[in-house]
Amino acid sequence: MKRLFFHTCTVVALLLSGACNDDPTSGDEEAQTRIDISFTCEGSSGDGLWTQQEIHFTNTSQITGSSAAAFEWDFGFQGVGSTSTEENPTVVFTSAGEKTVTLTVTAADGTKVSGSQKITLQRTNGLPEASFTHDPEAPSIGDEVTFTDTSVDSDGEIVSWAWDFGDGNRSELQSPVHTYTASGSYTVTLTVTDNDGGEDTATLNLAVSEAPEAELAWSTLIAEAGQINHGAAALGSSHLYAATTAGELVAVNLTTHQIDWRFDLTKDGAALGDPMNTPSVDSDGTVYYAVGKSSAAFVYAIDGTTGSQKWKYTIGSSGVRVEYNYPLISDQDYIVIGNRGTNGSIIVLSKSDGSERFRGAPAGGVGGCLALAQDGTILSCSTGTNAFTLSSFLNGSWTICNTPLNLWYGNYANGVQPAIDRSGRVYLAVQNQQTGGGSVGCFDLSKFDGSTQLQPEWQVDCDAQIKYSGCVLGPDNRVYVVSQQDSGIGEKAGELLAIHNDGTLLWSWPTESKILCVPAVDNAGNIHLADQEAGNYIIISPEGEILFKEQCCAKSHTSPVIGDDGMVYLLGEQTKGGACYVYAYKLKSATGPADTDWPQYGQNARHTGLQLP
């Protein structure tokens, strides 16, 4: 450690003692106190004196004829820490330059001597802090990856950048663009240097995939202005069907990607709902759609090829609202629709002419999706705390099993879709009224005797609420559902939950914004999501890792639909209330939906909502 020595500053103090007397033998006696001021100092870094570092001062003064009684140091600057009464003090200088340090030593007999020396402080350089971001978040081979420098230097400026992309390539640009030619995990390093030569390094492990998990194949404008508001696309053999608040159901040709026809949903005076519903498509190509409120609420059967109306059924009565659902399509001659409101009901209509076969009033009406079992049992999502209602099919008609037989009675199931597997096990999600969060559970319909409320076989709880979503079934006995990110006070993060069908929570993936959709699972086991708030299309692996994320629009309040052609279809808005589009993505790893009992919204891309035999 380097030590600085200072020349001795000597001050001699003479003290005269005695007085005149008559003793001729006595003479004047001279008493002398001598103080030689000296001190040394050394910096903690060992290479000179620097600001912002401790500097240790050591008193080396010599006193003759007395002893030291006090020490006073003045370090030549103003403020806290500028003086000391210790013999060997430690001080930190905050500013650079020449300083005059003064030591005053007081002897026991009162003699006081001061001495000063000049020292020079060098400025300590505050090191820069290296950091950077990259886009896209999950790059693949051939993507241009933009690395953006976000480094800072608190007491100067950064003057050079040294990038190492981990593949043998380097750059000295501040924010370079780089393309990887092979997949793998790369350690990206950025070293920055400031104007005083200080350095810092930041590193990041970047995973580069072989190719995008999905790529936008085409998009089509379906409305100049409007909103999607929960509705999803439905697929027929040759067309995609979608509706918006612009008031039209449109048919997009899957070959030309052009709109072949538009059906006016307001022609009979229907008031468009908020949210919108989803069309469903029968095996013969007939498209069914429900729309409207109060007395102007209707179910339409439309020829999927020409867009001509086959028949119309008037739901209309005071307080009726048709929301959050799609018409169920049986493999026999009937469809099922539900509505909410003061006259909420379940309605069974003949496919051939729209005649009413059954109409009943479940407690809370129908405030979400329905599902149809092979034995004719209808499971409907109710409003309020009525959760889910069973309507049993016996002796050629339906019996509504109302409160207290509702599944999960006492909880909210607004806008939620149920799912049924081949064995008759039903997978449900609710807003848990007691916890304030969400719950996912499984009920065995084979145990329902019509007189005793079914209890869940298992239940998994989560912090955030589950609404406007629903369960889907993936490979390896997986159940997937999304909880909704809350906003405001007490915000709770949303999650994609992966649950084994025995009730074991396998993993959860935190959503970055509010996702209001039913997931879809492809035959590679990947899970597809539409981000309502940010307009992102997201693909998650079976292990819970993000595989793909791309913003396709400003808002995508819809559920992804996976076609048998290996395409994924989403609806979205370029701006809220602005242009509405359908987006078609081609998948890399999958060729269609998962071969499971309920892999997506409505069970299949046609949204029949029917349990598989």
Coordinates of C-alpha atoms in Angstrom, one line a residue:
M1 CA 0.0 0.0 0.0
K2 CA 1.4 3.3 -1.0
R3 CA 2.1 5.7 1.9
L4 CA 2.7 9.4 1.7
F5 CA 5.2 11.0 4.1
F6 CA 5.2 14.7 4.9
H7 CA 8.2 16.8 5.9
T8 CA 8.3 17.7 9.6
C9 CA 7.0 21.0 10.5
T10 CA 8.8 22.1 13.7
V11 CA 7.7 24.8 16.1
V12 CA 9.7 25.3 19.3
A13 CA 7.9 26.8 22.3
L14 CA 10.1 28.1 25.1
L15 CA 8.7 28.3 28.6
L16 CA 10.7 30.5 31.1
S17 CA 10.4 29.6 34.8
G18 CA 11.7 31.3 38.0
A19 CA 12.2 35.1 39.0
C20 CA 14.8 37.6 40.4
N21 CA 16.1 36.7 43.9
D22 CA 18.9 37.6 46.2
D23 CA 20.6 34.3 45.8
P24 CA 23.7 35.0 43.8
T25 CA 24.2 31.4 43.1
S26 CA 20.8 31.0 41.5
G27 CA 20.4 31.8 37.8
D28 CA 17.6 32.0 35.4
E29 CA 16.2 28.5 34.4
E30 CA 14.9 28.0 31.0
A31 CA 12.2 25.3 30.4
Q32 CA 11.5 24.4 26.7
T33 CA 8.6 22.4 25.1
R34 CA 9.4 21.4 21.5
I35 CA 6.6 20.1 19.1
D36 CA 7.6 18.8 15.7
I37 CA 4.4 18.4 13.6
S38 CA 4.4 15.5 11.1
F39 CA 1.9 13.0 9.7
T40 CA 1.5 10.5 7.0
C41 CA -1.5 9.3 5.0
E42 CA -2.3 6.4 2.8
G43 CA -5.3 5.5 0.5
S44 CA -7.2 2.3 0.8
S45 CA -6.7 1.4 -2.9
G46 CA -2.9 1.4 -2.5
D47 CA -2.3 3.4 -5.6
G48 CA -2.6 7.0 -4.5
L49 CA -5.2 9.2 -3.0
W50 CA -8.7 8.9 -4.5
T51 CA -12.1 10.5 -3.9
Q52 CA -14.9 8.3 -2.5
Q53 CA -12.2 6.0 -0.8
E54 CA -11.1 5.9 2.8
I55 CA -7.8 7.8 3.4
H56 CA -6.0 7.0 6.7
F57 CA -4.0 9.7 8.4
T58 CA -1.3 8.8 11.0
N59 CA 0.1 11.3 13.5
T60 CA 3.9 11.0 13.6
S61 CA 4.5 14.3 15.5
Q62 CA 7.3 14.4 18.2
I63 CA 6.9 16.3 21.5
T64 CA 9.9 17.1 23.7
G65 CA 9.5 18.4 27.2
S66 CA 5.8 17.5 27.5
S67 CA 3.2 15.1 26.2
A68 CA 0.4 15.3 23.7
A69 CA -3.0 16.2 25.1
A70 CA -5.2 16.9 22.1
F71 CA -5.3 16.7 18.3
E72 CA -7.2 18.8 15.8
W73 CA -7.4 17.9 12.2
D74 CA -8.7 20.1 9.4
F75 CA -8.9 18.3 6.0
G76 CA -9.3 21.4 3.9
F77 CA -13.0 21.1 2.8
Q78 CA -16.4 22.1 4.1
G79 CA -19.1 20.0 5.5
V80 CA -19.6 16.8 7.5
G81 CA -16.3 14.9 8.1
S82 CA -14.1 17.9 7.4
T83 CA -12.5 17.9 10.9
S84 CA -11.5 15.3 13.5
T85 CA -10.1 15.1 17.0
E86 CA -8.8 11.6 16.7
E87 CA -5.1 11.1 16.7
N88 CA -5.2 8.8 13.7
P89 CA -8.4 9.6 11.8
T90 CA -9.9 8.2 8.6
V91 CA -11.6 10.5 6.1
V92 CA -13.4 10.3 2.7
F93 CA -12.9 13.1 0.3
T94 CA -15.8 13.7 -2.1
S95 CA -14.1 16.1 -4.5
A96 CA -10.9 15.9 -6.4
G97 CA -8.0 18.4 -6.4
E98 CA -5.5 19.9 -4.0
K99 CA -6.4 20.0 -0.4
T100 CA -4.5 21.6 2.6
V101 CA -4.5 19.3 5.6
T102 CA -3.7 21.0 8.9
L103 CA -2.8 19.1 12.2
T104 CA -2.8 21.0 15.4
V105 CA -1.2 19.3 18.4
T106 CA -1.7 20.6 21.9
A107 CA 0.7 19.6 24.6
A108 CA -0.2 18.8 28.2
D109 CA 1.3 22.2 29.3
G110 CA -0.9 24.1 26.9
T111 CA 1.6 24.5 24.2
K112 CA -0.2 24.4 20.8
V113 CA 1.5 24.0 17.4
S114 CA -0.1 23.6 13.9
G115 CA 1.4 22.4 10.7
S116 CA 0.0 22.0 7.2
Q117 CA 0.7 20.0 4.1
K118 CA -0.9 19.8 0.7
I119 CA -2.3 16.6 -0.7
T120 CA -3.8 16.0 -4.2
L121 CA -6.9 13.8 -4.6
Q122 CA -7.7 12.0 -7.9
R123 CA -11.3 11.5 -8.9
T124 CA -12.6 8.0 -8.5
N125 CA -14.4 6.9 -11.6
G126 CA -17.9 5.5 -11.1
L127 CA -18.0 2.4 -13.3
P128 CA -20.6 2.1 -16.0
E129 CA -23.5 -0.4 -15.7
A130 CA -23.9 -2.6 -18.7
S131 CA -27.3 -3.7 -19.8
F132 CA -29.3 -4.4 -23.0
T133 CA -32.5 -5.8 -24.4
H134 CA -33.3 -7.8 -27.5
D135 CA -36.1 -8.2 -30.0
P136 CA -37.7 -10.5 -30.9
E137 CA -38.0 -12.2 -27.5
A138 CA -37.9 -15.7 -28.9
P139 CA -35.8 -15.5 -32.2
S140 CA -35.4 -18.3 -34.7
I141 CA -32.9 -19.0 -37.5
G142 CA -33.0 -16.2 -40.0
D143 CA -34.6 -13.6 -37.7
E144 CA -32.9 -10.2 -37.5
V145 CA -32.3 -9.8 -33.7
T146 CA -32.0 -6.2 -32.6
F147 CA -29.8 -5.7 -29.6
T148 CA -30.5 -2.4 -27.9
D149 CA -27.9 -0.9 -25.5
T150 CA -29.5 0.4 -22.3
S151 CA -26.2 0.9 -20.3
V152 CA -25.7 3.9 -18.2
D153 CA -22.7 5.8 -16.7
S154 CA -23.5 8.0 -13.6
D155 CA -20.4 10.3 -13.8
G156 CA -19.5 10.4 -17.4
E157 CA -20.4 8.8 -20.7
I158 CA -20.0 5.5 -22.4
V159 CA -17.6 5.7 -25.3
S160 CA -17.3 2.2 -26.6
W161 CA -19.3 -1.1 -26.9
A162 CA -18.0 -4.6 -27.5
W163 CA -20.5 -7.2 -28.4
D164 CA -19.9 -10.9 -28.6
F165 CA -23.0 -12.8 -30.0
G166 CA -21.8 -16.2 -28.8
D167 CA -21.5 -17.6 -32.4
G168 CA -18.1 -16.2 -33.2
N169 CA -19.4 -12.9 -34.5
R170 CA -18.8 -9.5 -32.8
S171 CA -19.8 -5.9 -33.2
E172 CA -18.7 -2.5 -31.9
L173 CA -21.9 -0.7 -32.7
Q174 CA -24.0 0.7 -29.8
S175 CA -27.1 -1.2 -30.8
P176 CA -26.4 -3.8 -33.5
V177 CA -28.6 -6.1 -35.5
H178 CA -27.5 -9.8 -35.8
T179 CA -28.9 -12.8 -37.5
Y180 CA -28.2 -16.4 -36.3
T181 CA -27.8 -19.1 -38.8
A182 CA -28.1 -22.1 -36.5
S183 CA -30.4 -23.0 -33.6
G184 CA -29.1 -23.4 -30.1
S185 CA -28.3 -21.5 -26.9
Y186 CA -26.0 -18.5 -27.2
T187 CA -24.3 -16.5 -24.5
V188 CA -24.5 -12.8 -25.7
T189 CA -22.0 -10.5 -24.0
L190 CA -21.8 -6.7 -24.0
T191 CA -18.8 -4.9 -22.5
V192 CA -19.0 -1.1 -22.2
T193 CA -16.2 1.3 -21.5
D194 CA -16.7 4.9 -20.2
N195 CA -14.6 8.0 -20.8
D196 CA -12.4 7.2 -17.8
G197 CA -11.6 3.7 -18.9
G198 CA -14.0 2.0 -16.5
E199 CA -15.7 -1.2 -17.8
D200 CA -18.7 -3.4 -17.1
T201 CA -20.1 -6.5 -18.7
A202 CA -23.6 -7.9 -19.1
T203 CA -24.4 -11.3 -20.4
L204 CA -27.6 -13.1 -21.5
N205 CA -28.4 -16.6 -22.6
L206 CA -30.4 -16.4 -25.8
A207 CA -32.3 -19.4 -27.2
V208 CA -32.6 -19.5 -31.0
S209 CA -35.1 -21.9 -32.4
E210 CA -34.8 -23.7 -35.7
A211 CA -37.8 -21.9 -37.2
P212 CA -40.8 -20.0 -36.1
E213 CA -43.4 -22.1 -34.4
A214 CA -46.0 -20.2 -36.4
E215 CA -46.0 -17.8 -39.3
L216 CA -48.7 -15.5 -40.5
A217 CA -50.0 -16.9 -43.8
W218 CA -52.7 -14.4 -44.6
S219 CA -55.1 -11.9 -43.1
T220 CA -58.4 -10.5 -44.3
L221 CA -60.3 -7.4 -43.3
I222 CA -63.8 -8.4 -42.2
A223 CA -65.1 -5.1 -40.9
E224 CA -64.0 -1.5 -41.4
A225 CA -65.0 -0.6 -37.8
G226 CA -66.3 -2.7 -34.9
Q227 CA -65.2 -5.0 -32.1
I228 CA -64.8 -8.7 -31.7
N229 CA -65.8 -8.8 -28.0
H230 CA -65.3 -12.5 -27.2
G231 CA -66.5 -14.0 -30.5
A232 CA -64.3 -16.6 -32.2
A233 CA -64.1 -17.8 -35.8
A234 CA -65.8 -21.0 -36.9
L235 CA -64.6 -23.2 -39.7
G236 CA -66.6 -25.0 -42.4
S237 CA -65.2 -27.1 -45.2
S238 CA -64.6 -24.1 -47.5
H239 CA -65.2 -21.0 -45.4
L240 CA -64.4 -19.3 -42.2
Y241 CA -67.3 -17.5 -40.4
A242 CA -67.0 -14.6 -38.0
A243 CA -69.2 -11.8 -36.7
T244 CA -68.4 -8.3 -35.2
T245 CA -70.3 -5.4 -33.7
A246 CA -70.4 -3.9 -37.2
G247 CA -73.5 -6.1 -37.5
E248 CA -72.5 -8.7 -40.1
L249 CA -71.7 -12.3 -40.1
V250 CA -69.1 -12.8 -42.9
A251 CA -67.9 -15.8 -44.8
V252 CA -64.2 -15.8 -45.7
N253 CA -63.2 -18.1 -48.5
L254 CA -60.4 -20.4 -47.2
T255 CA -58.9 -20.6 -50.7
T256 CA -59.1 -17.0 -52.0
H257 CA -59.1 -15.4 -48.5
Q258 CA -61.8 -13.1 -49.8
I259 CA -65.2 -12.5 -48.3
D260 CA -67.8 -14.4 -50.3
W261 CA -70.9 -13.1 -48.5
R262 CA -72.1 -11.0 -45.7
F263 CA -75.2 -11.7 -43.6
D264 CA -77.0 -8.7 -42.0
L265 CA -77.5 -9.5 -38.4
T266 CA -79.5 -6.4 -37.8
K267 CA -82.0 -6.8 -40.6
D268 CA -84.8 -7.9 -38.2
G269 CA -84.0 -5.2 -35.7
A270 CA -81.6 -7.2 -33.5
A271 CA -79.6 -5.1 -31.1
L272 CA -76.0 -6.4 -31.1
G273 CA -74.8 -7.7 -27.8
D274 CA -71.6 -6.9 -26.0
P275 CA -70.1 -9.4 -25.9
M276 CA -70.6 -11.0 -29.3
N277 CA -71.4 -14.7 -29.8
T278 CA -69.6 -17.3 -31.9
P279 CA -71.2 -19.1 -35.0
S280 CA -71.3 -22.9 -35.2
V281 CA -71.2 -25.0 -38.3
D282 CA -73.1 -28.3 -38.9
S283 CA -71.7 -31.1 -40.9
D284 CA -73.9 -30.2 -43.9
G285 CA -72.5 -26.7 -43.9
T286 CA -75.4 -24.9 -42.2
V287 CA -74.2 -22.0 -40.0
Y288 CA -76.1 -21.2 -36.9
Y289 CA -75.8 -17.9 -35.1
A290 CA -77.7 -16.3 -32.2
V291 CA -77.9 -12.5 -31.8
G292 CA -79.9 -9.8 -30.1
K293 CA -81.5 -8.5 -26.9
S294 CA -85.0 -8.4 -25.4
S295 CA -87.8 -8.9 -28.0
A296 CA -85.3 -8.5 -30.9
A297 CA -83.2 -11.6 -30.3
F298 CA -83.0 -14.3 -32.9
V299 CA -81.4 -17.6 -34.0
Y300 CA -80.5 -17.8 -37.7
A301 CA -79.8 -20.9 -39.8
I302 CA -77.8 -19.8 -42.8
D303 CA -76.6 -21.7 -45.9
G304 CA -72.8 -21.7 -45.4
T305 CA -72.1 -21.6 -49.1
T306 CA -74.5 -18.9 -50.3
G307 CA -75.3 -16.9 -47.2
S308 CA -79.0 -17.3 -47.7
Q309 CA -81.3 -17.6 -44.7
K310 CA -82.8 -21.0 -44.1
W311 CA -85.0 -20.1 -41.1
K312 CA -85.2 -17.7 -38.2
Y313 CA -86.3 -18.4 -34.6
T314 CA -87.4 -15.5 -32.4
I315 CA -86.1 -15.8 -28.9
G316 CA -87.4 -12.4 -28.0
S317 CA -88.9 -11.6 -24.6
S318 CA -88.3 -8.9 -22.1
G319 CA -84.8 -9.0 -20.5
V320 CA -83.3 -11.5 -23.0
R321 CA -79.6 -11.3 -23.8
V322 CA -77.7 -13.8 -25.9
E323 CA -74.0 -13.7 -25.0
Y324 CA -70.8 -15.7 -24.6
N325 CA -71.9 -18.8 -26.4
Y326 CA -72.4 -20.7 -29.6
P327 CA -75.3 -22.9 -30.7
L328 CA -74.7 -26.6 -29.7
I329 CA -75.2 -28.9 -32.6
S330 CA -76.3 -32.5 -31.9
D331 CA -75.7 -35.4 -34.2
Q332 CA -79.5 -35.7 -34.3
D333 CA -82.1 -33.2 -35.6
Y334 CA -81.7 -30.4 -33.0
I335 CA -79.5 -27.6 -31.8
V336 CA -79.4 -25.9 -28.4
I337 CA -79.1 -22.2 -27.6
G338 CA -79.1 -20.4 -24.3
N339 CA -79.7 -16.8 -23.2
R340 CA -79.4 -14.9 -20.0
G341 CA -81.4 -12.1 -18.5
T342 CA -84.7 -12.0 -16.5
N343 CA -86.1 -14.5 -19.0
G344 CA -83.0 -16.6 -19.3
S345 CA -83.6 -20.0 -20.9
I346 CA -82.3 -23.1 -22.6
I347 CA -83.9 -23.6 -26.0
V348 CA -83.9 -26.7 -28.2
L349 CA -84.7 -26.1 -31.8
S350 CA -85.2 -28.4 -34.8
K351 CA -82.4 -28.2 -37.3
S352 CA -84.8 -28.6 -40.3
D353 CA -87.2 -25.7 -39.7
G354 CA -86.2 -24.0 -36.4
S355 CA -89.3 -25.1 -34.6
E356 CA -89.1 -25.1 -30.8
R357 CA -88.8 -28.6 -29.2
F358 CA -88.0 -27.5 -25.6
R359 CA -87.7 -24.3 -23.7
G360 CA -86.9 -24.1 -20.0
A361 CA -85.6 -21.7 -17.4
P362 CA -82.4 -22.6 -15.5
A363 CA -81.7 -20.6 -12.4
G364 CA -79.6 -17.6 -13.6
G365 CA -80.3 -18.3 -17.2
V366 CA -77.4 -19.0 -19.5
G367 CA -74.5 -16.6 -19.0
G368 CA -71.8 -18.6 -20.9
C369 CA -71.2 -21.6 -23.0
L370 CA -73.1 -24.9 -23.1
A371 CA -72.0 -28.4 -23.7
L372 CA -74.0 -31.4 -24.9
A373 CA -73.4 -35.0 -23.7
Q374 CA -74.1 -38.0 -26.0
D375 CA -77.1 -39.0 -23.8
G376 CA -78.7 -35.5 -24.5
T377 CA -77.8 -34.0 -21.1
I378 CA -77.2 -30.3 -21.5
L379 CA -74.6 -28.6 -19.3
S380 CA -75.0 -24.8 -19.2
C381 CA -73.1 -22.0 -17.6
S382 CA -75.4 -19.8 -15.5
T383 CA -75.1 -16.3 -14.1
G384 CA -74.8 -15.2 -10.5
T385 CA -73.8 -17.9 -8.0
N386 CA -75.6 -20.6 -9.9
A387 CA -72.5 -21.9 -11.6
F388 CA -73.4 -24.8 -13.9
T389 CA -76.9 -26.3 -14.6
L390 CA -77.6 -29.8 -15.7
S391 CA -80.6 -30.5 -18.0
S392 CA -81.2 -34.2 -18.1
F393 CA -82.7 -35.8 -21.2
L394 CA -85.3 -38.5 -20.1
N395 CA -88.3 -39.9 -22.0
G396 CA -87.8 -37.8 -25.0
S397 CA -87.6 -34.4 -23.3
W398 CA -85.4 -32.4 -20.9
T399 CA -85.7 -31.7 -17.2
I400 CA -83.8 -28.8 -15.8
C401 CA -82.1 -29.8 -12.5
N402 CA -82.1 -26.4 -10.8
T403 CA -80.8 -25.3 -7.4
P404 CA -79.5 -26.9 -5.2
L405 CA -78.4 -29.5 -7.8
N406 CA -76.3 -27.0 -9.8
L407 CA -72.7 -28.1 -10.2
W408 CA -70.5 -25.9 -7.9
Y409 CA -73.4 -23.9 -6.7
G410 CA -72.4 -20.8 -4.9
N411 CA -69.7 -19.8 -7.3
Y412 CA -69.6 -17.6 -10.4
A413 CA -69.1 -19.0 -13.9
N414 CA -69.7 -16.0 -16.1
G415 CA -68.7 -16.5 -19.7
V416 CA -67.0 -19.9 -19.0
Q417 CA -67.0 -23.0 -21.3
P418 CA -67.4 -26.5 -19.8
A419 CA -65.6 -29.5 -21.3
I420 CA -66.7 -33.1 -21.3
D421 CA -64.5 -36.2 -22.0
R422 CA -65.7 -39.5 -23.5
S423 CA -66.1 -41.0 -20.0
G424 CA -68.5 -38.4 -18.9
R425 CA -66.2 -36.4 -16.7
V426 CA -66.8 -32.7 -16.9
Y427 CA -64.1 -30.1 -16.4
L428 CA -65.3 -26.8 -15.0
A429 CA -63.8 -23.5 -14.0
V430 CA -65.3 -20.8 -11.7
Q431 CA -64.7 -17.6 -9.8
N432 CA -64.5 -18.9 -6.3
Q433 CA -66.8 -16.8 -4.2
Q434 CA -65.1 -17.7 -0.9
T435 CA -61.5 -17.2 -1.9
G436 CA -61.9 -14.4 -4.5
G437 CA -59.7 -16.3 -6.8
G438 CA -60.4 -19.1 -9.3
S439 CA -61.0 -22.8 -9.1
V440 CA -60.8 -25.7 -11.5
G441 CA -62.5 -29.0 -10.9
C442 CA -63.7 -32.3 -12.3
F443 CA -67.2 -33.8 -11.9
D444 CA -68.3 -37.3 -12.9
L445 CA -71.7 -37.1 -14.7
S446 CA -72.1 -40.8 -14.4
K447 CA -72.6 -40.4 -10.6
F448 CA -75.5 -37.9 -11.0
D449 CA -78.7 -39.4 -9.8
G450 CA -81.0 -36.4 -10.4
S451 CA -81.5 -35.8 -6.7
T452 CA -78.1 -35.3 -5.1
Q453 CA -75.7 -32.4 -5.9
L454 CA -72.5 -33.7 -7.4
Q455 CA -69.2 -32.8 -5.6
P456 CA -66.0 -32.3 -7.5
E457 CA -63.7 -35.3 -7.8
W458 CA -60.8 -32.9 -7.3
Q459 CA -60.3 -29.1 -7.2
V460 CA -57.3 -26.9 -7.9
D461 CA -57.4 -23.3 -6.8
C462 CA -55.5 -20.3 -8.1
D463 CA -55.1 -16.6 -7.0
A464 CA -56.7 -14.9 -9.9
Q465 CA -60.3 -15.3 -11.1
I466 CA -61.3 -17.5 -14.0
K467 CA -63.9 -16.0 -16.3
Y468 CA -64.5 -15.7 -20.0
S469 CA -62.3 -18.8 -20.4
G470 CA -62.8 -22.5 -19.9
C471 CA -61.1 -25.9 -19.8
V472 CA -59.6 -27.8 -22.7
L473 CA -58.1 -31.2 -22.8
G474 CA -54.6 -31.9 -24.1
P475 CA -52.5 -35.0 -24.7
D476 CA -51.0 -36.9 -21.7
N477 CA -54.2 -36.4 -19.7
R478 CA -53.7 -32.7 -19.4
V479 CA -56.3 -30.0 -18.5
Y480 CA -55.5 -26.4 -19.5
V481 CA -57.3 -23.2 -18.4
V482 CA -56.4 -19.5 -18.1
S483 CA -57.0 -17.3 -15.1
Q484 CA -57.6 -13.6 -15.6
Q485 CA -55.0 -11.0 -14.6
D486 CA -56.7 -8.6 -12.3
S487 CA -56.0 -4.9 -12.4
G488 CA -56.0 -2.1 -9.8
I489 CA -55.7 -2.5 -6.1
G490 CA -54.5 -6.0 -5.0
E491 CA -53.6 -6.9 -8.6
K492 CA -53.2 -10.7 -9.1
A493 CA -51.3 -12.2 -11.9
G494 CA -53.1 -14.4 -14.4
E495 CA -51.8 -17.8 -15.3
L496 CA -52.1 -20.6 -17.8
L497 CA -52.6 -23.6 -15.6
A498 CA -51.5 -27.2 -16.6
I499 CA -53.3 -29.8 -14.5
H500 CA -53.2 -33.6 -14.7
N501 CA -56.7 -35.0 -15.0
D502 CA -56.2 -36.5 -11.5
G503 CA -56.1 -33.0 -10.1
T504 CA -52.3 -32.6 -9.8
L505 CA -51.1 -29.1 -10.8
L506 CA -48.2 -29.7 -13.2
W507 CA -47.1 -26.1 -13.8
S508 CA -48.3 -22.6 -14.3
W509 CA -47.2 -20.0 -16.8
P510 CA -47.7 -16.3 -15.7
T511 CA -49.5 -14.2 -18.3
E512 CA -48.0 -10.8 -19.0
S513 CA -51.4 -9.1 -19.6
K514 CA -55.1 -9.9 -19.5
I515 CA -55.9 -13.0 -21.5
L516 CA -59.6 -13.7 -22.0
C517 CA -59.8 -16.8 -24.1
V518 CA -60.3 -20.5 -24.1
P519 CA -56.9 -22.1 -24.9
A520 CA -56.5 -24.4 -27.9
V521 CA -54.1 -27.4 -28.0
D522 CA -52.5 -28.7 -31.2
N523 CA -51.4 -32.3 -32.0
A524 CA -47.8 -31.5 -31.0
G525 CA -49.1 -30.7 -27.5
N526 CA -48.6 -27.0 -27.7
I527 CA -51.0 -24.5 -26.2
H528 CA -52.3 -21.5 -28.1
L529 CA -53.5 -18.2 -26.5
A530 CA -54.9 -14.9 -27.7
D531 CA -53.8 -11.9 -25.7
Q532 CA -56.8 -9.6 -25.3
E533 CA -55.0 -6.5 -24.1
A534 CA -51.8 -6.6 -26.2
G535 CA -53.1 -8.3 -29.3
N536 CA -50.4 -11.0 -29.1
Y537 CA -50.7 -14.6 -30.4
I538 CA -48.8 -16.8 -28.0
I539 CA -47.8 -20.5 -28.1
I540 CA -46.7 -22.3 -25.0
S541 CA -44.9 -25.7 -25.0
P542 CA -46.2 -28.7 -23.0
E543 CA -43.4 -27.9 -20.5
G544 CA -44.7 -24.4 -19.9
E545 CA -42.1 -22.5 -22.0
I546 CA -42.9 -19.8 -24.5
L547 CA -42.3 -21.0 -28.0
F548 CA -43.8 -18.1 -30.0
K549 CA -45.1 -14.7 -29.4
E550 CA -46.2 -12.1 -32.1
Q551 CA -48.4 -9.1 -31.9
C552 CA -50.9 -9.5 -34.7
C553 CA -53.2 -6.6 -33.7
A554 CA -54.0 -4.1 -31.0
K555 CA -56.6 -6.2 -29.3
S556 CA -57.6 -9.9 -29.6
H557 CA -60.6 -10.7 -27.4
T558 CA -61.1 -14.1 -29.0
S559 CA -60.3 -17.7 -28.7
P560 CA -57.8 -19.4 -31.1
V561 CA -59.2 -21.9 -33.5
I562 CA -57.1 -24.8 -34.9
G563 CA -58.2 -26.2 -38.2
D564 CA -57.5 -29.7 -39.6
D565 CA -55.3 -27.9 -42.1
G566 CA -52.6 -27.0 -39.5
M567 CA -53.7 -23.4 -39.5
V568 CA -54.6 -21.3 -36.4
Y569 CA -57.3 -18.6 -36.9
L570 CA -57.7 -15.6 -34.7
L571 CA -59.9 -12.5 -34.8
G572 CA -58.5 -9.1 -33.8
E573 CA -58.9 -5.3 -34.0
Q574 CA -56.3 -3.0 -35.3
T575 CA -57.5 -0.4 -32.9
K576 CA -60.3 -0.5 -30.4
G577 CA -63.5 -0.1 -32.3
G578 CA -61.4 0.1 -35.5
A579 CA -60.8 -2.3 -38.4
C580 CA -61.4 -6.0 -37.6
Y581 CA -59.4 -8.8 -39.2
V582 CA -59.1 -12.5 -39.3
Y583 CA -55.5 -13.8 -39.0
A584 CA -54.4 -17.2 -40.3
Y585 CA -51.1 -18.7 -39.0
K586 CA -49.4 -21.7 -40.4
L587 CA -48.0 -24.0 -37.7
K588 CA -44.5 -25.5 -37.9
S589 CA -44.7 -28.4 -35.4
A590 CA -48.4 -29.4 -35.7
T591 CA -50.8 -30.3 -38.4
G592 CA -54.1 -29.8 -36.6
P593 CA -55.8 -29.9 -33.2
A594 CA -54.9 -32.4 -30.5
D595 CA -56.5 -35.8 -30.9
T596 CA -58.2 -35.4 -27.5
D597 CA -61.8 -35.3 -26.2
W598 CA -62.0 -31.5 -26.1
P599 CA -58.9 -29.7 -27.5
Q600 CA -60.4 -26.2 -28.1
Y601 CA -63.3 -23.8 -27.8
G602 CA -66.5 -25.6 -28.7
Q603 CA -64.7 -29.0 -28.8
N604 CA -63.8 -28.5 -32.5
A605 CA -63.3 -25.8 -35.1
R606 CA -67.0 -26.0 -36.0
H607 CA -67.9 -25.3 -32.3
T608 CA -70.5 -28.0 -32.1
G609 CA -70.0 -28.4 -28.3
L610 CA -70.8 -32.1 -28.5
Q611 CA -69.2 -34.8 -26.4
L612 CA -67.4 -37.4 -28.5
P613 CA -68.9 -40.8 -28.5

